[in-house]
Tab-separated table of C-alpha atoms in Angstrom:
chain	number	residue	atom	x	y	z
M	1	UNK	CA	28.632	-6.350	-62.082
M	2	UNK	CA	30.935	-8.283	-59.747
M	3	UNK	CA	33.664	-8.326	-62.387
M	4	UNK	CA	33.372	-4.570	-62.849
M	5	UNK	CA	33.605	-3.977	-59.112
M	6	UNK	CA	36.631	-6.225	-58.896
M	7	UNK	CA	38.426	-4.437	-61.748
M	8	UNK	CA	37.830	-1.032	-60.162
M	9	UNK	CA	38.745	-2.130	-56.646
M	10	UNK	CA	41.805	-4.006	-57.906
M	11	UNK	CA	42.957	-0.855	-59.669
M	12	UNK	CA	42.693	1.147	-56.476
M	13	UNK	CA	44.376	-1.558	-54.414
M	14	UNK	CA	47.225	-2.043	-56.905
M	15	UNK	CA	47.927	1.692	-57.087
M	16	UNK	CA	47.977	1.874	-53.311
M	17	UNK	CA	50.602	-0.881	-53.256
M	18	UNK	CA	52.823	1.029	-55.664
M	19	UNK	CA	52.011	4.471	-54.248
M	20	UNK	CA	55.098	6.489	-53.449
M	21	UNK	CA	54.522	6.613	-49.732
M	22	UNK	CA	57.064	6.053	-47.002
M	23	UNK	CA	57.368	2.322	-46.372
M	24	UNK	CA	58.434	0.663	-43.143
M	25	UNK	CA	61.820	-0.019	-44.730
M	26	UNK	CA	62.164	3.716	-45.473
M	27	UNK	CA	61.356	4.523	-41.854
M	28	UNK	CA	63.829	1.955	-40.560
M	29	UNK	CA	66.553	3.090	-42.949
M	30	UNK	CA	66.189	6.734	-42.001
M	31	UNK	CA	66.716	6.150	-38.259
M	32	UNK	CA	70.016	7.844	-37.358
M	33	UNK	CA	70.600	8.452	-41.082
M	34	UNK	CA	72.790	11.222	-42.394
M	35	UNK	CA	72.240	13.735	-45.214
M	36	UNK	CA	73.330	11.231	-47.875
M	37	UNK	CA	70.558	8.782	-46.947
M	38	UNK	CA	68.044	11.624	-47.091
M	39	UNK	CA	69.423	12.579	-50.505
M	40	UNK	CA	68.969	8.997	-51.767
M	41	UNK	CA	65.463	8.834	-50.342
M	42	UNK	CA	64.501	12.110	-52.031
M	43	UNK	CA	65.796	10.933	-55.409
M	44	UNK	CA	64.094	7.530	-55.219
M	45	UNK	CA	60.882	9.139	-53.969
M	46	UNK	CA	60.700	11.456	-56.973
M	47	UNK	CA	61.538	8.663	-59.437
M	48	UNK	CA	58.691	6.574	-58.016
M	49	UNK	CA	56.309	9.548	-57.814
M	50	UNK	CA	54.151	8.820	-60.840
M	51	UNK	CA	51.819	11.748	-60.160
M	52	UNK	CA	54.683	14.270	-60.117
M	53	UNK	CA	56.224	12.693	-63.221
M	54	UNK	CA	52.934	12.691	-65.137
M	55	UNK	CA	52.486	16.388	-64.419
M	56	UNK	CA	56.040	17.196	-65.555
M	57	UNK	CA	55.482	15.117	-68.680
M	58	UNK	CA	52.409	17.195	-69.455
M	59	UNK	CA	54.294	20.454	-68.856
M	60	UNK	CA	57.117	19.662	-71.304
M	61	UNK	CA	55.003	17.725	-73.810
M	62	UNK	CA	54.814	20.513	-76.411
M	63	UNK	CA	57.922	22.453	-75.324
M	64	UNK	CA	60.777	22.398	-77.824
M	65	UNK	CA	62.689	25.557	-76.901
M	66	UNK	CA	65.353	24.869	-74.267
M	67	UNK	CA	64.815	28.260	-72.602
M	68	UNK	CA	61.099	27.542	-72.215
M	69	UNK	CA	61.827	24.157	-70.682
M	70	UNK	CA	64.247	25.714	-68.177
M	71	UNK	CA	61.775	28.507	-67.371
M	72	UNK	CA	58.826	26.238	-66.602
M	73	UNK	CA	60.823	23.586	-64.767
M	74	UNK	CA	62.493	26.291	-62.669
M	75	UNK	CA	59.063	27.686	-61.710
M	76	UNK	CA	57.922	24.200	-60.691
M	77	UNK	CA	61.163	23.513	-58.792
M	78	UNK	CA	61.070	26.798	-56.865
M	79	UNK	CA	57.408	26.203	-55.999
M	80	UNK	CA	57.790	22.696	-54.644
M	81	UNK	CA	61.061	23.525	-52.862
M	82	UNK	CA	59.358	26.320	-50.904
M	83	UNK	CA	56.553	24.181	-49.523
M	84	UNK	CA	58.648	21.035	-49.074
M	85	UNK	CA	61.214	22.827	-46.917
M	86	UNK	CA	58.957	25.219	-44.995
M	87	UNK	CA	56.077	22.808	-44.350
M	88	UNK	CA	58.474	20.149	-43.068
M	89	UNK	CA	60.540	22.578	-41.001
M	90	UNK	CA	57.494	24.143	-39.325
M	91	UNK	CA	55.582	20.863	-39.071
M	92	UNK	CA	52.669	22.034	-41.224
M	93	UNK	CA	50.629	18.914	-41.877
M	94	UNK	CA	47.592	17.784	-43.845
M	95	UNK	CA	46.127	14.444	-44.808
M	96	UNK	CA	48.474	13.216	-47.533
M	97	UNK	CA	45.689	11.405	-49.383
M	98	UNK	CA	43.816	14.694	-49.682
M	99	UNK	CA	46.896	16.579	-50.933
M	100	UNK	CA	47.683	13.807	-53.408
M	101	UNK	CA	44.115	13.934	-54.710
M	102	UNK	CA	44.698	17.609	-55.579
M	103	UNK	CA	47.957	16.598	-57.275
M	104	UNK	CA	45.923	14.176	-59.378
M	105	UNK	CA	43.797	17.131	-60.463
M	106	UNK	CA	46.936	19.000	-61.574
M	107	UNK	CA	47.706	16.091	-63.938
M	108	UNK	CA	44.139	16.258	-65.259
M	109	UNK	CA	44.461	20.035	-65.700
M	110	UNK	CA	47.661	19.777	-67.745
M	111	UNK	CA	46.193	17.206	-70.095
M	112	UNK	CA	43.099	19.382	-70.539
M	113	UNK	CA	45.258	22.457	-71.167
M	114	UNK	CA	47.435	20.594	-73.692
M	115	UNK	CA	44.277	19.709	-75.626
M	116	UNK	CA	43.409	23.432	-75.776
M	117	UNK	CA	40.361	22.718	-73.642
M	118	UNK	CA	39.892	26.276	-72.406
M	119	UNK	CA	39.459	27.647	-75.928
M	120	UNK	CA	37.319	24.734	-77.126
M	121	UNK	CA	34.956	24.474	-74.183
M	122	UNK	CA	35.110	27.880	-72.462
M	123	UNK	CA	35.982	30.107	-75.425
M	124	UNK	CA	38.807	31.720	-73.468
M	125	UNK	CA	42.579	31.675	-73.331
M	126	UNK	CA	44.362	29.342	-70.948
M	127	UNK	CA	45.495	30.896	-67.642
M	128	UNK	CA	49.114	32.032	-67.518
M	129	UNK	CA	50.998	28.748	-67.621
M	130	UNK	CA	54.094	29.952	-65.786
M	131	UNK	CA	52.006	31.059	-62.797
M	132	UNK	CA	49.967	27.875	-62.893
M	133	UNK	CA	53.108	25.704	-62.919
M	134	UNK	CA	54.515	27.655	-59.942
M	135	UNK	CA	51.270	27.310	-57.942
M	136	UNK	CA	51.041	23.611	-58.788
M	137	UNK	CA	54.681	23.307	-57.729
M	138	UNK	CA	53.661	24.611	-54.296
M	139	UNK	CA	50.991	21.897	-54.096
M	140	UNK	CA	53.364	19.149	-55.221
M	141	UNK	CA	55.949	20.303	-52.686
M	142	UNK	CA	53.395	20.166	-49.887
M	143	UNK	CA	52.563	16.632	-50.999
M	144	UNK	CA	56.242	15.690	-50.779
M	145	UNK	CA	56.409	17.267	-47.321
M	146	UNK	CA	53.458	15.248	-46.026
M	147	UNK	CA	55.295	12.088	-47.078
M	148	UNK	CA	58.588	13.206	-45.564
M	149	UNK	CA	56.835	13.974	-42.278
M	150	UNK	CA	55.739	10.329	-42.063
M	151	UNK	CA	59.354	9.579	-41.156
M	152	UNK	CA	60.780	9.791	-37.617
M	153	UNK	CA	62.551	13.094	-38.282
M	154	UNK	CA	65.353	14.024	-35.880
M	155	UNK	CA	65.773	17.370	-34.153
M	156	UNK	CA	69.524	17.458	-34.687
M	157	UNK	CA	70.560	18.595	-38.155
M	158	UNK	CA	66.958	18.679	-39.354
M	159	UNK	CA	67.428	21.614	-41.742
M	160	UNK	CA	70.422	19.972	-43.429
M	161	UNK	CA	68.534	16.701	-43.839
M	162	UNK	CA	65.440	18.409	-45.270
M	163	UNK	CA	67.667	20.220	-47.761
M	164	UNK	CA	69.415	16.943	-48.631
M	165	UNK	CA	66.022	15.322	-49.269
M	166	UNK	CA	64.996	18.270	-51.437
M	167	UNK	CA	68.231	18.128	-53.446
M	168	UNK	CA	67.652	14.421	-53.925
M	169	UNK	CA	64.174	15.213	-55.231
M	170	UNK	CA	65.711	17.683	-57.689
M	171	UNK	CA	68.253	15.134	-58.904
M	172	UNK	CA	65.533	12.536	-59.368
M	173	UNK	CA	63.540	15.139	-61.277
M	174	UNK	CA	66.531	15.910	-63.543
M	175	UNK	CA	67.012	12.219	-64.336
M	176	UNK	CA	63.312	11.753	-65.086
M	177	UNK	CA	63.167	14.911	-67.223
M	178	UNK	CA	66.262	13.844	-69.171
M	179	UNK	CA	64.561	10.577	-70.071
M	180	UNK	CA	61.293	12.334	-70.977
M	181	UNK	CA	63.052	14.901	-73.183
M	182	UNK	CA	64.963	12.195	-75.052
M	183	UNK	CA	61.750	10.236	-75.524
M	184	UNK	CA	59.806	13.248	-76.783
M	185	UNK	CA	62.673	14.457	-79.019
M	186	UNK	CA	62.755	11.119	-80.794
M	187	UNK	CA	58.978	10.780	-80.928
M	188	UNK	CA	58.465	14.249	-82.433
M	189	UNK	CA	60.426	13.134	-85.510
M	190	UNK	CA	57.864	10.473	-86.305
M	191	UNK	CA	54.423	10.806	-87.870
M	192	UNK	CA	52.786	9.144	-84.915
M	193	UNK	CA	53.488	12.154	-82.667
M	194	UNK	CA	50.786	14.281	-84.264
M	195	UNK	CA	48.493	11.288	-84.581
M	196	UNK	CA	48.771	10.221	-80.947
M	197	UNK	CA	49.459	13.494	-79.125
M	198	UNK	CA	45.736	13.966	-78.500
M	199	UNK	CA	45.398	10.387	-77.289
M	200	UNK	CA	48.383	10.830	-74.966
M	201	UNK	CA	47.016	14.003	-73.390
M	202	UNK	CA	43.576	12.467	-73.081
M	203	UNK	CA	45.413	9.693	-71.257
M	204	UNK	CA	46.773	12.321	-68.856
M	205	UNK	CA	43.202	13.454	-68.176
M	206	UNK	CA	42.148	9.864	-67.466
M	207	UNK	CA	45.211	9.197	-65.304
M	208	UNK	CA	44.662	12.403	-63.329
M	209	UNK	CA	41.002	11.509	-62.794
M	210	UNK	CA	41.852	8.007	-61.599
M	211	UNK	CA	44.591	9.296	-59.312
M	212	UNK	CA	42.104	11.778	-57.863
M	213	UNK	CA	39.561	9.017	-57.198
M	214	UNK	CA	42.200	6.669	-55.820
M	215	UNK	CA	43.456	9.234	-53.321
M	216	UNK	CA	39.913	10.177	-52.280
M	217	UNK	CA	39.296	6.469	-51.739
M	218	UNK	CA	42.266	6.414	-49.360
M	219	UNK	CA	41.206	9.666	-47.698
M	220	UNK	CA	37.692	8.429	-46.964
M	221	UNK	CA	38.939	5.154	-45.484
M	222	UNK	CA	41.478	6.885	-43.235
M	223	UNK	CA	39.491	9.889	-42.049
M	224	UNK	CA	36.090	8.191	-41.848
M	225	UNK	CA	37.300	4.711	-40.919
M	226	UNK	CA	34.675	4.350	-38.171
M	227	UNK	CA	31.914	4.731	-40.753
M	228	UNK	CA	33.001	1.557	-42.562
M	229	UNK	CA	32.373	-1.980	-41.292
M	230	UNK	CA	35.646	-3.247	-42.792
M	231	UNK	CA	39.117	-2.796	-41.413
M	232	UNK	CA	42.121	-2.684	-43.766
M	233	UNK	CA	42.788	-6.455	-43.722
M	234	UNK	CA	39.112	-7.282	-44.256
M	235	UNK	CA	38.984	-4.774	-47.104
M	236	UNK	CA	41.838	-6.558	-48.873
M	237	UNK	CA	40.333	-10.027	-48.361
M	238	UNK	CA	36.954	-8.916	-49.696
M	239	UNK	CA	38.646	-7.650	-52.869
M	240	UNK	CA	40.509	-10.968	-53.142
M	241	UNK	CA	37.275	-12.929	-52.760
M	242	UNK	CA	35.768	-10.940	-55.632
M	243	UNK	CA	38.506	-12.361	-57.837
M	244	UNK	CA	38.425	-15.995	-56.694
M	245	UNK	CA	34.748	-16.542	-55.948
M	246	UNK	CA	32.716	-18.286	-58.651
M	247	UNK	CA	29.387	-17.901	-56.898
M	248	UNK	CA	26.952	-15.057	-57.355
M	249	UNK	CA	26.704	-14.475	-53.615
M	250	UNK	CA	28.023	-11.326	-52.050
M	251	UNK	CA	31.625	-11.481	-50.752
M	252	UNK	CA	30.297	-9.794	-47.602
M	253	UNK	CA	27.863	-12.572	-46.752
M	254	UNK	CA	30.235	-14.336	-44.313
M	255	UNK	CA	31.614	-11.161	-42.810
M	256	UNK	CA	31.489	-11.418	-39.010
M	257	UNK	CA	30.992	-7.788	-38.034
M	258	UNK	CA	27.433	-6.510	-38.268
M	259	UNK	CA	26.693	-3.362	-40.212
M	260	UNK	CA	24.511	-0.766	-38.521
M	261	UNK	CA	22.315	1.157	-40.901
M	262	UNK	CA	20.238	4.084	-39.724
M	263	UNK	CA	17.139	4.005	-41.898
M	264	UNK	CA	15.836	7.219	-40.416
M	265	UNK	CA	18.705	9.550	-39.455
M	266	UNK	CA	16.223	12.057	-38.033
M	267	UNK	CA	14.805	9.565	-35.575
M	268	UNK	CA	15.856	9.622	-31.915
M	269	UNK	CA	19.147	7.860	-32.485
M	270	UNK	CA	17.424	4.573	-33.400
M	271	UNK	CA	18.983	2.307	-35.977
M	272	UNK	CA	18.323	-1.151	-37.307
M	273	UNK	CA	20.893	-3.946	-37.521
M	274	UNK	CA	21.326	-6.048	-40.661
C-alpha cells in the first residue's frame, strides 16, 4: 500500500516540477523586458506545455488532408488567441490549477473522440469537431493567460508585449505541429499505425485523466490549504520519506503539527485532537 501511495504521489510531484508554470527565473527575466523576451517566453511556454501539445496531437492524429489540418488548427489558434489576449489585457483571472484541470479533460475528450467513443457508447455522432476545437481553444488560451498573469506585467507597452507573447505561442505551436506531422506522416506508412492507433488514443485518455487529477491535486492544496496539516515543504518531505523509509510505520508519525479532526461536525464546534 505504501509503495502504491508513493508511486501516485511521486507522479503528481514530478509533474508539478515539470509543469509549464512561470518560474522565478521567468519572472526575473521578464522584469523590464521588451517584446522579444515576451516572444521567446511564449514560444518556450508552448513547447513545454505538454497538455496543449497532447490536445493538438489528438486533433491532427487522423488528419491527412492539408486543408483540414489548417482549418482545425486555425480554429484552435483563433480561440486561444482571443482569451489569451483579452483575459490578460482586462485582468480576468481564475485559479490556474482549475483551468488546467479542464484542459486535461480536453485531452481526455480528444482521445475518446478519436476512438469513436460517442458512437460506441452513446450511439450518437460526435459533436461538431470544428466548434469543439474552437471552444477548447478558448479554454486553452485562458489557461495560457492565467500563467502569463503570474508575471509582473508592466503598464507601459502591455498590449504589444501580450501580442508578442501570443505570437511566440503561435511559433512554438508551429514548431511542435511540424514535428508531430512529420512523425505521423512517417508512422502512417507502417503497419504499426493501425495496430497501435487505438493504444495511442487510449493513452491520451489516460494522460488527460492523470493531468486532470494532478491539477485538482494542486487546486485543493492551494485553495483549501488551511484544511491540510502539511505545508508545501512538509508535503515534499513526507513523499520523500515514503521512498526511503523501510519501516511499516506511517511517514506522518513524527510530524510535529497536530491534526484536528472533528468527529461530529454537527456538534457545537467541538473537535478532538489526535
